[in-house]
Coordinates of N, CA and C and ligand atoms in Angstrom, one line a residue:
V246 N 0.8 -1.2 0.0 CA 0.0 0.0 0.0 C 0.9 1.3 0.0
R247 N 1.9 1.2 0.8 CA 2.8 2.4 0.9 C 3.4 2.8 -0.5
L248 N 3.8 1.7 -1.3 CA 4.5 2.0 -2.6 C 3.5 1.9 -3.7
S249 N 2.2 1.5 -3.4 CA 1.2 1.4 -4.4 C 1.6 0.3 -5.5
Y250 N 1.8 -0.9 -5.1 CA 2.1 -2.0 -6.0 C 1.1 -3.1 -5.7
P251 N 0.7 -3.9 -6.6 CA 0.0 -5.1 -6.3 C 0.8 -6.1 -5.5
D252 N 0.2 -6.9 -4.6 CA 1.0 -7.7 -3.7 C 2.0 -8.7 -4.4
W253 N 1.5 -9.2 -5.6 CA 2.4 -10.2 -6.2 C 3.7 -9.6 -6.7
I254 N 3.6 -8.3 -7.1 CA 4.9 -7.6 -7.5 C 5.8 -7.4 -6.4
V255 N 5.2 -7.0 -5.2 CA 6.1 -6.9 -4.0 C 6.7 -8.2 -3.6
D256 N 5.9 -9.3 -3.6 CA 6.4 -10.6 -3.3 C 7.5 -11.0 -4.2
W257 N 7.2 -10.8 -5.5 CA 8.2 -11.1 -6.6 C 9.5 -10.4 -6.3
A258 N 9.5 -9.0 -6.1 CA 10.7 -8.2 -6.0 C 11.5 -8.7 -4.7
R259 N 10.8 -9.0 -3.6 CA 11.5 -9.3 -2.4 C 12.2 -10.7 -2.6
Q260 N 11.4 -11.6 -3.2 CA 11.9 -13.0 -3.4 C 13.1 -13.0 -4.4
E261 N 12.9 -12.4 -5.5 CA 13.9 -12.6 -6.6 C 15.0 -11.5 -6.6
L262 N 14.8 -10.3 -6.1 CA 15.8 -9.3 -6.1 C 16.4 -9.2 -4.7
G263 N 15.8 -9.8 -3.7 CA 16.2 -9.7 -2.3 C 15.4 -8.6 -1.6
D264 N 15.3 -8.8 -0.3 CA 14.4 -7.9 0.5 C 14.7 -6.4 0.3
A265 N 16.0 -6.1 0.5 CA 16.3 -4.6 0.4 C 16.3 -4.1 -1.0
D266 N 17.1 -4.9 -1.9 CA 17.1 -4.4 -3.3 C 15.8 -4.4 -3.9
G267 N 14.9 -5.4 -3.6 CA 13.6 -5.5 -4.2 C 12.8 -4.2 -3.9
I268 N 12.7 -3.9 -2.6 CA 11.9 -2.7 -2.2 C 12.5 -1.4 -2.7
E269 N 13.9 -1.4 -2.7 CA 14.5 -0.2 -3.3 C 14.2 -0.1 -4.8
A270 N 14.1 -1.2 -5.5 CA 13.8 -1.1 -7.0 C 12.4 -0.6 -7.1
L271 N 11.5 -1.1 -6.3 CA 10.1 -0.7 -6.5 C 10.0 0.8 -6.1
A272 N 10.7 1.3 -5.1 CA 10.6 2.7 -4.7 C 11.2 3.5 -5.9
A273 N 12.4 3.1 -6.4 CA 13.0 3.8 -7.5 C 12.1 3.9 -8.7
M274 N 11.2 2.9 -8.9 CA 10.3 3.0 -10.1 C 9.1 3.8 -9.8
N275 N 9.0 4.4 -8.6 CA 7.9 5.4 -8.4 C 8.4 6.8 -8.6
Q276 N 9.7 6.9 -8.9 CA 10.3 8.3 -9.2 C 10.1 8.6 -10.7
A277 N 10.0 9.8 -11.0 CA 9.9 10.2 -12.5 C 11.1 9.8 -13.2
A278 N 10.9 9.3 -14.4 CA 12.0 8.8 -15.2 C 12.9 10.0 -15.7
T279 N 14.2 9.8 -15.7 CA 15.1 10.8 -16.3 C 15.0 10.8 -17.8
V280 N 15.2 11.9 -18.4 CA 15.2 12.0 -19.9 C 16.6 12.1 -20.4
T281 N 17.1 11.1 -21.2 CA 18.4 11.3 -21.8 C 18.3 11.3 -23.3
R282 N 19.1 12.1 -23.9 CA 19.1 12.2 -25.3 C 20.4 11.7 -25.9
R283 N 20.3 11.0 -27.0 CA 21.5 10.6 -27.7 C 22.1 11.9 -28.5
A284 N 23.3 11.7 -29.0 CA 23.9 12.8 -29.8 C 23.1 13.2 -31.0
D285 N 22.3 12.3 -31.5 CA 21.4 12.6 -32.6 C 20.1 13.2 -32.2
G286 N 19.8 13.3 -30.9 CA 18.6 13.9 -30.4 C 17.5 13.0 -30.0
Y287 N 17.7 11.7 -30.4 CA 16.7 10.7 -30.0 C 16.7 10.5 -28.5
V288 N 15.5 10.5 -27.9 CA 15.4 10.3 -26.5 C 15.4 8.8 -26.2
Q289 N 16.4 8.3 -25.4 CA 16.6 6.9 -25.1 C 17.2 6.7 -23.8
D290 N 16.7 5.8 -23.0 CA 17.3 5.5 -21.7 C 18.7 5.0 -21.9
R291 N 19.6 5.4 -20.9 CA 21.0 5.0 -21.0 C 21.2 3.4 -21.1
A292 N 20.3 2.7 -20.3 CA 20.5 1.2 -20.3 C 20.2 0.7 -21.7
S293 N 19.3 1.3 -22.4 CA 19.0 0.8 -23.8 C 20.2 1.2 -24.7
Q294 N 20.8 2.3 -24.4 CA 22.0 2.7 -25.2 C 23.1 1.7 -25.0
W295 N 23.2 1.2 -23.7 CA 24.3 0.3 -23.4 C 24.0 -1.1 -24.1
V296 N 22.8 -1.4 -24.3 CA 22.4 -2.6 -25.0 C 23.0 -2.5 -26.5
T297 N 22.7 -1.4 -27.1 CA 23.2 -1.2 -28.5 C 24.7 -1.3 -28.5
V298 N 25.4 -0.8 -27.5 CA 26.9 -0.9 -27.4 C 27.3 -2.4 -27.4
A299 N 26.5 -3.1 -26.6 CA 26.8 -4.6 -26.4 C 26.7 -5.4 -27.8
V300 N 25.9 -4.9 -28.7 CA 25.8 -5.5 -30.0 C 27.1 -5.4 -30.7
G301 N 27.8 -4.3 -30.5 CA 29.1 -4.2 -31.1 C 29.2 -4.1 -32.6
A302 N 28.1 -3.5 -33.2 CA 28.1 -3.4 -34.6 C 29.2 -2.7 -35.3
Q303 N 29.8 -3.2 -36.3 CA 30.9 -2.6 -37.0 C 30.4 -2.1 -38.3
P304 N 31.1 -1.0 -38.8 CA 30.6 -0.5 -40.1 C 30.6 -1.5 -41.2
G305 N 29.5 -1.5 -42.0 CA 29.4 -2.5 -43.1 C 28.8 -3.8 -42.7
E306 N 28.7 -4.1 -41.4 CA 28.1 -5.4 -41.0 C 26.6 -5.5 -41.2
R307 N 26.1 -6.7 -41.4 CA 24.7 -6.9 -41.5 C 24.1 -7.3 -40.1
V308 N 23.3 -6.4 -39.6 CA 22.8 -6.6 -38.3 C 21.2 -6.7 -38.3
L309 N 20.7 -7.6 -37.6 CA 19.3 -7.8 -37.5 C 18.8 -7.5 -36.2
D310 N 17.7 -6.6 -36.1 CA 17.0 -6.4 -34.9 C 15.7 -7.0 -35.0
L311 N 15.5 -8.1 -34.3 CA 14.3 -9.0 -34.6 C 13.0 -8.5 -33.9
C312 N 13.1 -7.6 -33.0 CA 11.9 -7.0 -32.3 C 12.2 -5.5 -32.2
A313 N 12.0 -4.8 -33.3 CA 12.7 -3.5 -33.5 C 11.9 -2.3 -33.1
A314 N 10.6 -2.3 -33.1 CA 9.8 -1.1 -32.9 C 9.9 -0.6 -31.5
P315 N 10.0 0.8 -31.3 CA 9.9 1.9 -32.3 C 11.3 2.2 -32.9
G316 N 12.3 1.4 -32.8 CA 13.5 1.6 -33.5 C 14.6 2.3 -32.8
G317 N 14.5 2.5 -31.5 CA 15.6 3.2 -30.8 C 16.9 2.5 -31.0
K318 N 17.0 1.2 -30.8 CA 18.2 0.5 -31.0 C 18.6 0.3 -32.5
A319 N 17.6 0.1 -33.3 CA 17.9 -0.2 -34.7 C 18.5 1.1 -35.4
T320 N 18.0 2.3 -35.0 CA 18.5 3.5 -35.6 C 19.9 3.8 -35.1
A321 N 20.2 3.5 -33.8 CA 21.6 3.6 -33.3 C 22.5 2.7 -34.0
L322 N 22.1 1.5 -34.3 CA 22.9 0.5 -34.9 C 23.3 1.0 -36.4
A323 N 22.3 1.5 -37.0 CA 22.5 2.0 -38.4 C 23.4 3.2 -38.3
E324 N 23.3 4.1 -37.3 CA 24.2 5.2 -37.2 C 25.6 4.8 -36.9
A325 N 25.8 3.6 -36.4 CA 27.1 3.0 -36.1 C 27.8 2.5 -37.4
G326 N 27.0 2.5 -38.5 CA 27.6 2.2 -39.8 C 27.1 0.8 -40.3
A327 N 26.3 0.1 -39.5 CA 25.8 -1.2 -39.9 C 24.7 -1.1 -40.9
H328 N 24.5 -2.2 -41.7 CA 23.3 -2.3 -42.5 C 22.3 -3.1 -41.7
V329 N 21.2 -2.4 -41.3 CA 20.3 -2.9 -40.3 C 19.0 -3.4 -41.0
T330 N 18.6 -4.6 -40.6 CA 17.2 -5.1 -40.9 C 16.4 -5.0 -39.6
A331 N 15.3 -4.3 -39.7 CA 14.5 -4.1 -38.4 C 13.2 -4.8 -38.6
V332 N 13.0 -5.9 -37.8 CA 11.7 -6.7 -37.9 C 10.8 -6.3 -36.8
D333 N 9.5 -6.2 -37.0 CA 8.5 -6.2 -36.0 C 7.3 -6.9 -36.5
R334 N 6.6 -7.5 -35.6 CA 5.4 -8.3 -36.0 C 4.2 -7.4 -36.3
R335 N 4.1 -6.3 -35.6 CA 2.9 -5.5 -35.7 C 3.2 -4.3 -36.7
P336 N 2.4 -4.3 -37.8 CA 2.6 -3.3 -38.9 C 2.6 -1.9 -38.4
H337 N 1.7 -1.5 -37.5 CA 1.7 -0.1 -37.1 C 2.9 0.3 -36.2
R338 N 3.4 -0.7 -35.5 CA 4.7 -0.5 -34.8 C 5.9 -0.5 -35.7
A339 N 5.9 -1.3 -36.7 CA 7.0 -1.3 -37.7 C 7.1 0.0 -38.3
A340 N 5.9 0.6 -38.6 CA 5.9 2.0 -39.2 C 6.6 3.0 -38.4
T341 N 6.5 2.8 -37.0 CA 7.2 3.8 -36.2 C 8.7 3.8 -36.3
V342 N 9.2 2.6 -36.7 CA 10.7 2.5 -37.0 C 11.1 3.3 -38.2
Q343 N 10.2 3.2 -39.2 CA 10.5 3.9 -40.5 C 10.4 5.4 -40.2
E344 N 9.4 5.8 -39.4 CA 9.2 7.2 -39.0 C 10.4 7.8 -38.3
N345 N 10.9 7.0 -37.3 CA 12.0 7.5 -36.5 C 13.3 7.5 -37.4
A346 N 13.4 6.6 -38.2 CA 14.6 6.6 -39.1 C 14.6 7.8 -40.0
R347 N 13.4 8.1 -40.5 CA 13.3 9.3 -41.4 C 13.6 10.6 -40.6
T348 N 13.1 10.7 -39.4 CA 13.3 11.9 -38.6 C 14.8 12.1 -38.3
L349 N 15.5 10.9 -38.1 CA 16.9 11.0 -37.7 C 17.8 11.1 -38.9
G350 N 17.2 11.0 -40.1 CA 18.0 11.1 -41.3 C 18.8 9.8 -41.6
V351 N 18.3 8.7 -41.1 CA 18.9 7.4 -41.5 C 18.3 6.9 -42.8
P352 N 19.1 6.8 -43.8 CA 18.6 6.4 -45.1 C 18.1 5.0 -45.2
P353 N 17.0 4.7 -46.0 CA 16.5 3.3 -46.1 C 17.5 2.3 -46.5
S354 N 18.6 2.8 -47.2 CA 19.7 1.8 -47.6 C 20.4 1.3 -46.4
D355 N 20.3 2.0 -45.3 CA 21.0 1.6 -44.0 C 20.1 0.9 -43.1
L356 N 18.8 1.1 -43.3 CA 17.8 0.5 -42.3 C 16.6 0.0 -43.1
A357 N 16.4 -1.3 -43.3 CA 15.3 -1.8 -43.9 C 14.3 -2.3 -42.9
V358 N 13.0 -2.0 -43.1 CA 12.0 -2.4 -42.1 C 11.2 -3.5 -42.7
V359 N 11.0 -4.6 -41.9 CA 10.3 -5.8 -42.4 C 9.2 -6.1 -41.4
V360 N 8.0 -6.3 -41.8 CA 6.9 -6.8 -40.9 C 6.9 -8.3 -41.0
A361 N 7.2 -8.9 -39.9 CA 7.3 -10.4 -39.9 C 7.2 -10.8 -38.4
D362 N 6.8 -12.1 -38.2 CA 6.9 -12.7 -36.9 C 8.4 -13.2 -36.8
G363 N 9.1 -12.7 -35.7 CA 10.5 -13.0 -35.5 C 10.7 -14.5 -35.4
R364 N 9.7 -15.3 -35.1 CA 9.8 -16.7 -34.9 C 9.9 -17.4 -36.3
A365 N 9.5 -16.7 -37.3 CA 9.6 -17.3 -38.7 C 9.9 -16.2 -39.7
A366 N 11.0 -15.4 -39.4 CA 11.4 -14.3 -40.3 C 12.0 -14.8 -41.6
P367 N 11.7 -14.1 -42.7 CA 12.1 -14.6 -44.0 C 13.6 -14.4 -44.4
F368 N 14.5 -15.0 -43.6 CA 15.9 -14.9 -43.9 C 16.6 -16.3 -43.9
G369 N 17.6 -16.4 -44.7 CA 18.3 -17.7 -44.7 C 19.2 -17.8 -43.5
P370 N 19.5 -19.1 -43.2 CA 20.4 -19.3 -42.0 C 21.7 -18.6 -42.1
E371 N 22.2 -18.2 -41.0 CA 23.5 -17.6 -40.8 C 23.8 -16.4 -41.7
T372 N 22.7 -15.6 -41.9 CA 22.9 -14.4 -42.8 C 23.3 -13.2 -42.2
F373 N 23.4 -13.1 -40.9 CA 23.7 -11.9 -40.2 C 24.9 -12.0 -39.4
D374 N 25.7 -10.8 -39.3 CA 26.9 -10.8 -38.4 C 26.5 -10.7 -37.0
R375 N 25.4 -10.0 -36.7 CA 24.9 -9.8 -35.4 C 23.4 -9.8 -35.4
V376 N 22.8 -10.4 -34.3 CA 21.3 -10.4 -34.2 C 21.0 -9.9 -32.8
L377 N 20.1 -8.9 -32.7 CA 19.6 -8.5 -31.4 C 18.2 -8.9 -31.2
V378 N 17.9 -9.5 -30.1 CA 16.5 -9.9 -29.7 C 16.2 -9.0 -28.4
D379 N 15.6 -7.9 -28.7 CA 15.2 -7.0 -27.6 C 13.8 -7.3 -27.4
A380 N 13.6 -8.4 -26.6 CA 12.3 -9.2 -26.7 C 11.1 -8.5 -26.0
P381 N 9.9 -8.8 -26.5 CA 8.7 -8.4 -25.7 C 8.8 -9.0 -24.3
C382 N 8.5 -8.3 -23.3 CA 8.7 -8.8 -21.9 C 7.6 -8.1 -21.0
S383 N 7.7 -8.6 -19.8 CA 6.7 -8.1 -18.8 C 6.9 -6.6 -18.4
G384 N 8.1 -6.1 -18.7 CA 8.3 -4.6 -18.5 C 8.4 -4.2 -17.0
L385 N 8.7 -5.2 -16.1 CA 8.8 -4.9 -14.7 C 10.0 -4.1 -14.3
G386 N 10.9 -3.8 -15.3 CA 12.0 -2.9 -15.0 C 11.8 -1.4 -15.4
V387 N 10.6 -1.2 -16.1 CA 10.4 0.2 -16.6 C 9.1 0.7 -16.0
L388 N 8.7 0.3 -14.8 CA 7.4 0.8 -14.3 C 7.4 2.2 -14.0
R389 N 8.6 2.9 -14.0 CA 8.5 4.4 -13.7 C 8.0 5.1 -15.0
R390 N 8.2 4.4 -16.2 CA 7.7 5.0 -17.4 C 6.3 4.7 -17.7
R391 N 5.8 3.5 -17.2 CA 4.4 3.0 -17.4 C 3.9 2.7 -16.1
P392 N 3.6 3.7 -15.3 CA 3.1 3.4 -13.9 C 1.9 2.5 -13.8
D393 N 1.0 2.6 -14.8 CA -0.2 1.8 -14.8 C 0.0 0.3 -15.1
A394 N 1.2 0.0 -15.7 CA 1.4 -1.4 -16.1 C 1.4 -2.4 -15.0
R395 N 1.8 -1.9 -13.8 CA 1.8 -2.8 -12.6 C 0.4 -3.4 -12.3
W396 N -0.6 -2.7 -12.8 CA -2.0 -3.2 -12.5 C -2.5 -4.1 -13.6
R397 N -1.7 -4.1 -14.7 CA -2.2 -4.9 -15.9 C -1.4 -6.2 -16.0
V398 N -0.1 -6.2 -15.7 CA 0.8 -7.4 -15.9 C 0.3 -8.4 -14.9
T399 N 0.3 -9.7 -15.3 CA 0.0 -10.8 -14.4 C 1.1 -11.8 -14.4
P400 N 1.2 -12.7 -13.4 CA 2.2 -13.7 -13.3 C 2.1 -14.7 -14.6
T401 N 0.9 -14.8 -15.1 CA 0.7 -15.7 -16.3 C 1.4 -15.1 -17.5
D402 N 1.4 -13.7 -17.6 CA 2.1 -13.0 -18.7 C 3.5 -13.4 -18.6
V403 N 4.1 -13.4 -17.5 CA 5.5 -13.7 -17.3 C 5.9 -15.0 -17.9
T404 N 5.1 -16.1 -17.6 CA 5.4 -17.4 -18.2 C 5.2 -17.5 -19.7
E405 N 4.1 -16.8 -20.1 CA 3.8 -16.8 -21.6 C 4.9 -16.1 -22.3
L406 N 5.4 -15.0 -21.8 CA 6.4 -14.2 -22.5 C 7.7 -15.0 -22.5
A407 N 8.0 -15.7 -21.4 CA 9.2 -16.5 -21.4 C 9.2 -17.5 -22.5
D408 N 8.1 -18.1 -22.8 CA 8.0 -19.1 -23.9 C 8.2 -18.4 -25.3
L409 N 7.6 -17.2 -25.4 CA 7.8 -16.4 -26.7 C 9.3 -16.0 -26.8
Q410 N 9.9 -15.6 -25.7 CA 11.4 -15.2 -25.8 C 12.2 -16.4 -26.2
Q411 N 11.9 -17.6 -25.7 CA 12.7 -18.8 -26.1 C 12.5 -19.1 -27.6
A412 N 11.3 -18.9 -28.1 CA 11.0 -19.2 -29.5 C 11.8 -18.2 -30.4
L413 N 11.7 -16.9 -29.9 CA 12.4 -15.9 -30.7 C 13.9 -16.1 -30.7
L414 N 14.5 -16.5 -29.6 CA 15.9 -16.8 -29.5 C 16.3 -18.0 -30.3
T415 N 15.5 -19.0 -30.4 CA 15.8 -20.2 -31.2 C 15.9 -19.8 -32.7
A416 N 14.9 -19.0 -33.1 CA 14.9 -18.5 -34.5 C 16.1 -17.6 -34.7
A417 N 16.4 -16.7 -33.8 CA 17.5 -15.7 -33.9 C 18.8 -16.4 -34.0
A418 N 19.1 -17.4 -33.2 CA 20.4 -18.0 -33.1 C 20.7 -18.6 -34.5
A419 N 19.7 -19.2 -35.2 CA 20.0 -19.8 -36.5 C 20.4 -18.8 -37.6
L420 N 20.1 -17.5 -37.3 CA 20.4 -16.5 -38.3 C 21.8 -15.9 -38.1
V421 N 22.5 -16.2 -37.0 CA 23.8 -15.6 -36.7 C 24.9 -16.5 -37.5
R422 N 25.8 -15.8 -38.2 CA 26.8 -16.5 -38.9 C 27.9 -17.0 -37.9
P423 N 28.7 -18.0 -38.2 CA 29.8 -18.4 -37.4 C 30.7 -17.2 -37.2
G424 N 31.1 -16.9 -36.0 CA 31.9 -15.8 -35.7 C 31.1 -14.5 -35.4
G425 N 29.8 -14.7 -35.4 CA 28.9 -13.5 -35.2 C 28.4 -13.5 -33.7
R426 N 27.5 -12.6 -33.4 CA 27.0 -12.4 -32.1 C 25.5 -12.3 -32.0
L427 N 25.0 -13.0 -30.9 CA 23.6 -12.9 -30.6 C 23.4 -12.1 -29.3
V428 N 22.6 -11.1 -29.2 CA 22.4 -10.3 -28.0 C 20.9 -10.4 -27.6
Y429 N 20.7 -10.7 -26.3 CA 19.3 -10.8 -25.8 C 19.2 -9.7 -24.7
S430 N 18.1 -8.9 -24.8 CA 17.9 -8.0 -23.8 C 16.4 -7.9 -23.5
V431 N 16.1 -7.6 -22.2 CA 14.7 -7.3 -21.8 C 14.7 -6.2 -20.7
C432 N 13.6 -5.4 -20.7 CA 13.4 -4.4 -19.7 C 12.6 -4.9 -18.6
T433 N 13.0 -6.1 -18.1 CA 12.4 -6.7 -17.0 C 13.4 -7.4 -16.2
L434 N 13.0 -7.9 -15.0 CA 14.0 -8.5 -14.1 C 13.5 -9.8 -13.5
T435 N 12.4 -10.4 -14.1 CA 11.9 -11.6 -13.5 C 12.8 -12.8 -13.9
E436 N 12.9 -13.8 -13.0 CA 13.8 -14.9 -13.3 C 13.4 -15.7 -14.6
P437 N 12.1 -16.0 -14.8 CA 11.8 -16.7 -16.0 C 12.2 -16.0 -17.3
E438 N 12.3 -14.7 -17.3 CA 12.7 -13.9 -18.5 C 14.2 -13.5 -18.5
T439 N 14.9 -13.9 -17.5 CA 16.3 -13.5 -17.4 C 17.2 -14.7 -17.2
T440 N 17.4 -15.1 -15.9 CA 18.4 -16.2 -15.7 C 17.9 -17.5 -16.1
D441 N 16.5 -17.7 -16.1 CA 16.0 -19.0 -16.6 C 16.2 -19.1 -18.1
I442 N 16.1 -18.0 -18.8 CA 16.4 -18.0 -20.3 C 17.9 -18.3 -20.5
D443 N 18.7 -17.7 -19.7 CA 20.2 -18.0 -19.8 C 20.4 -19.5 -19.6
T444 N 19.9 -20.1 -18.5 CA 20.1 -21.5 -18.2 C 19.5 -22.4 -19.4
W445 N 18.4 -22.0 -19.9 CA 17.8 -22.8 -21.0 C 18.7 -22.7 -22.2
L446 N 19.2 -21.5 -22.5 CA 20.1 -21.3 -23.7 C 21.4 -22.1 -23.6
A447 N 21.9 -22.1 -22.4 CA 23.2 -22.9 -22.2 C 23.0 -24.3 -22.5
D448 N 21.8 -24.8 -22.3 CA 21.4 -26.2 -22.5 C 21.0 -26.4 -24.0
A449 N 20.2 -25.5 -24.5 CA 19.6 -25.7 -25.8 C 20.6 -25.3 -26.9
L450 N 21.5 -24.3 -26.7 CA 22.4 -23.9 -27.7 C 23.8 -23.8 -27.1
P451 N 24.4 -25.0 -26.8 CA 25.6 -25.0 -26.0 C 26.8 -24.5 -26.8
D452 N 26.7 -24.4 -28.1 CA 27.8 -23.8 -28.9 C 28.0 -22.3 -28.7
L453 N 27.0 -21.6 -28.3 CA 27.1 -20.2 -28.1 C 27.9 -19.9 -26.8
E454 N 28.9 -19.0 -27.0 CA 29.7 -18.7 -25.8 C 29.4 -17.3 -25.2
A455 N 29.0 -17.4 -23.9 CA 28.6 -16.1 -23.3 C 29.8 -15.2 -23.0
V456 N 29.6 -13.9 -23.3 CA 30.6 -12.9 -23.0 C 30.0 -12.1 -21.8
A457 N 30.9 -11.9 -20.8 CA 30.4 -11.1 -19.6 C 30.2 -9.6 -20.0
P458 N 28.9 -9.1 -19.8 CA 28.7 -7.7 -20.1 C 29.6 -6.8 -19.3
P459 N 30.1 -5.7 -19.9 CA 31.0 -4.8 -19.2 C 30.3 -3.9 -18.2
E460 N 31.0 -3.2 -17.3 CA 30.4 -2.3 -16.4 C 29.6 -1.3 -17.2
P461 N 28.6 -0.7 -16.7 CA 28.0 -0.9 -15.3 C 27.1 -2.1 -15.1
W462 N 27.0 -3.0 -16.1 CA 26.2 -4.2 -15.9 C 26.8 -5.0 -14.7
Q463 N 25.9 -5.5 -13.9 CA 26.4 -6.3 -12.8 C 26.1 -7.8 -13.2
P464 N 27.0 -8.7 -12.9 CA 26.9 -10.1 -13.3 C 25.6 -10.7 -12.8
R465 N 24.9 -11.4 -13.7 CA 23.7 -12.1 -13.3 C 23.6 -13.3 -14.2
G466 N 23.9 -14.5 -13.7 CA 24.0 -15.7 -14.5 C 25.2 -15.5 -15.4
R467 N 25.1 -15.9 -16.7 CA 26.2 -15.6 -17.6 C 26.1 -14.2 -18.3
G468 N 25.0 -13.5 -17.9 CA 24.8 -12.1 -18.5 C 25.0 -11.1 -17.4
G469 N 24.2 -10.0 -17.6 CA 24.3 -8.9 -16.6 C 23.0 -8.2 -16.4
W470 N 22.8 -7.5 -15.3 CA 21.6 -6.7 -15.2 C 21.9 -5.4 -14.5
L471 N 20.9 -4.5 -14.6 CA 20.9 -3.2 -13.9 C 19.6 -3.1 -13.2
L472 N 19.7 -2.9 -11.9 CA 18.5 -2.6 -11.1 C 18.3 -1.1 -11.3
P473 N 17.0 -0.6 -11.2 CA 16.8 0.8 -11.6 C 17.4 1.8 -10.6
Q474 N 17.7 1.4 -9.3 CA 18.2 2.3 -8.4 C 19.8 2.4 -8.5
W475 N 20.4 1.6 -9.3 CA 21.9 1.7 -9.3 C 22.4 2.8 -10.1
E476 N 21.9 3.0 -11.3 CA 22.4 4.0 -12.2 C 21.3 5.0 -12.6
G477 N 20.2 4.9 -12.0 CA 19.1 5.8 -12.4 C 18.5 5.5 -13.8
T478 N 18.7 4.2 -14.2 CA 18.3 3.8 -15.6 C 17.0 3.0 -15.4
D479 N 16.5 2.5 -16.6 CA 15.5 1.5 -16.6 C 16.2 0.2 -16.0
G480 N 15.4 -0.7 -15.4 CA 15.9 -2.0 -15.0 C 16.0 -2.9 -16.3
M481 N 17.1 -3.5 -16.5 CA 17.4 -4.2 -17.7 C 18.2 -5.5 -17.5
Y482 N 18.0 -6.5 -18.3 CA 18.9 -7.7 -18.3 C 19.5 -7.8 -19.7
L483 N 20.7 -8.3 -19.8 CA 21.5 -8.4 -21.0 C 22.3 -9.7 -21.1
L484 N 22.2 -10.4 -22.2 CA 23.0 -11.6 -22.5 C 23.7 -11.3 -23.8
M485 N 25.0 -11.6 -23.8 CA 25.8 -11.4 -25.0 C 26.4 -12.8 -25.3
L486 N 26.1 -13.3 -26.5 CA 26.5 -14.7 -26.9 C 27.2 -14.7 -28.2
D487 N 28.5 -15.2 -28.2 CA 29.2 -15.3 -29.5 C 29.1 -16.7 -30.1
R488 N 28.9 -16.7 -31.4 CA 29.0 -18.0 -32.1 C 30.4 -18.2 -32.6
P489 N 31.1 -19.3 -32.2 CA 32.5 -19.5 -32.6 C 32.6 -19.5 -34.1
A490 N 33.7 -19.0 -34.6 CA 34.0 -19.0 -36.0 C 34.2 -20.5 -36.4
E491 N 33.9 -20.7 -37.7 CA 34.0 -22.1 -38.2 C 35.5 -22.5 -38.1
G492 N 35.7 -23.8 -37.6 CA 37.0 -24.3 -37.5 C 37.6 -23.9 -36.1
A493 N 36.9 -23.1 -35.4 CA 37.5 -22.8 -34.0 C 37.4 -24.0 -33.1
P494 N 38.3 -24.2 -32.2 CA 38.2 -25.3 -31.3 C 37.0 -25.4 -30.5
Ligands
LIG170 C1 10.8 -4.2 -26.2 S1 10.0 -3.8 -27.7 C2 11.4 -3.4 -28.8 C3 12.1 -2.1 -28.6 C4 13.1 -1.7 -29.7 N1 14.1 -2.7 -29.8 C5 13.7 -0.4 -29.4 O1 14.9 -0.3 -29.0 O2 13.1 0.7 -29.7 C6 9.5 -5.4 -28.3 C7 8.9 -5.3 -29.7 O3 8.7 -6.7 -30.1 C8 7.6 -6.8 -30.9 N2 7.1 -8.2 -31.0 C9 6.3 -8.9 -30.2 N3 6.2 -10.2 -30.6 C10 7.0 -10.3 -31.7 C11 7.3 -11.3 -32.6 N4 6.8 -12.6 -32.5 N5 8.1 -11.1 -33.7 C12 8.7 -9.8 -33.9 N6 8.4 -8.8 -33.1 C13 7.6 -9.0 -32.0 C14 6.5 -5.8 -30.3 O4 5.6 -5.4 -31.3 C15 7.5 -4.7 -29.8 O5 7.5 -3.6 -30.7

């Protein structure tokens, strides 16, 4: 009642984040969100900017953003010099990627928008140097931006979204070339959508090698996370996985 959250979210935060960190995270998400602008003027939380950095796109590389709308990360990847393919399942959301690219002056030759289900996207195997899965999630790390979401999200959503995240990652992994990188991020902190995904991936796709995310990410499983109270960012989880080059031991 004091923090105005449904009981299940308070129970979840205390159990999975720890008593003190959990309550602190919930309190931090009752504060107004900070507004940060990139050099190109696009408003984007710093944690999201650090996800883009983790993709590590190099000029000329083919990069796929499998869940791209509204295009915050896709436009930043294109500005880093990559040829970006931005996929989103919902046509009106995919249109926002195009709109944002236009506003930022990113030419269509650098950022192609495709409306498709990421679980069955129309690309050949191993066609991309890097693939980002910034997956649909329960959003429990960004409740300061969507204060009402706490009353809409349910524990069932969390399990259903974890299934969708696994399916998206299975499809995404097949699209990464040997020597390329797969990045998974979510703006939530629940175990089924973070460390359980990591554990499942280690078993399902054992050839992918996890890379520890750099500071300010704090280690969580083979990936890293940011609680909202640590850096004043959204709460995020990040996994970086490299596919060994062909012939590598
Ligand atoms: C967290 S948002 C992506 C944010 C975006 N990467 C950015 O930085 O601006 C997740 C997106 O996934 C899309 N989505 C949901 N299910 C999908 C699916 N099966 N295939 C592709 N996109 C999907 C949603 O429409 C939503 O736009």
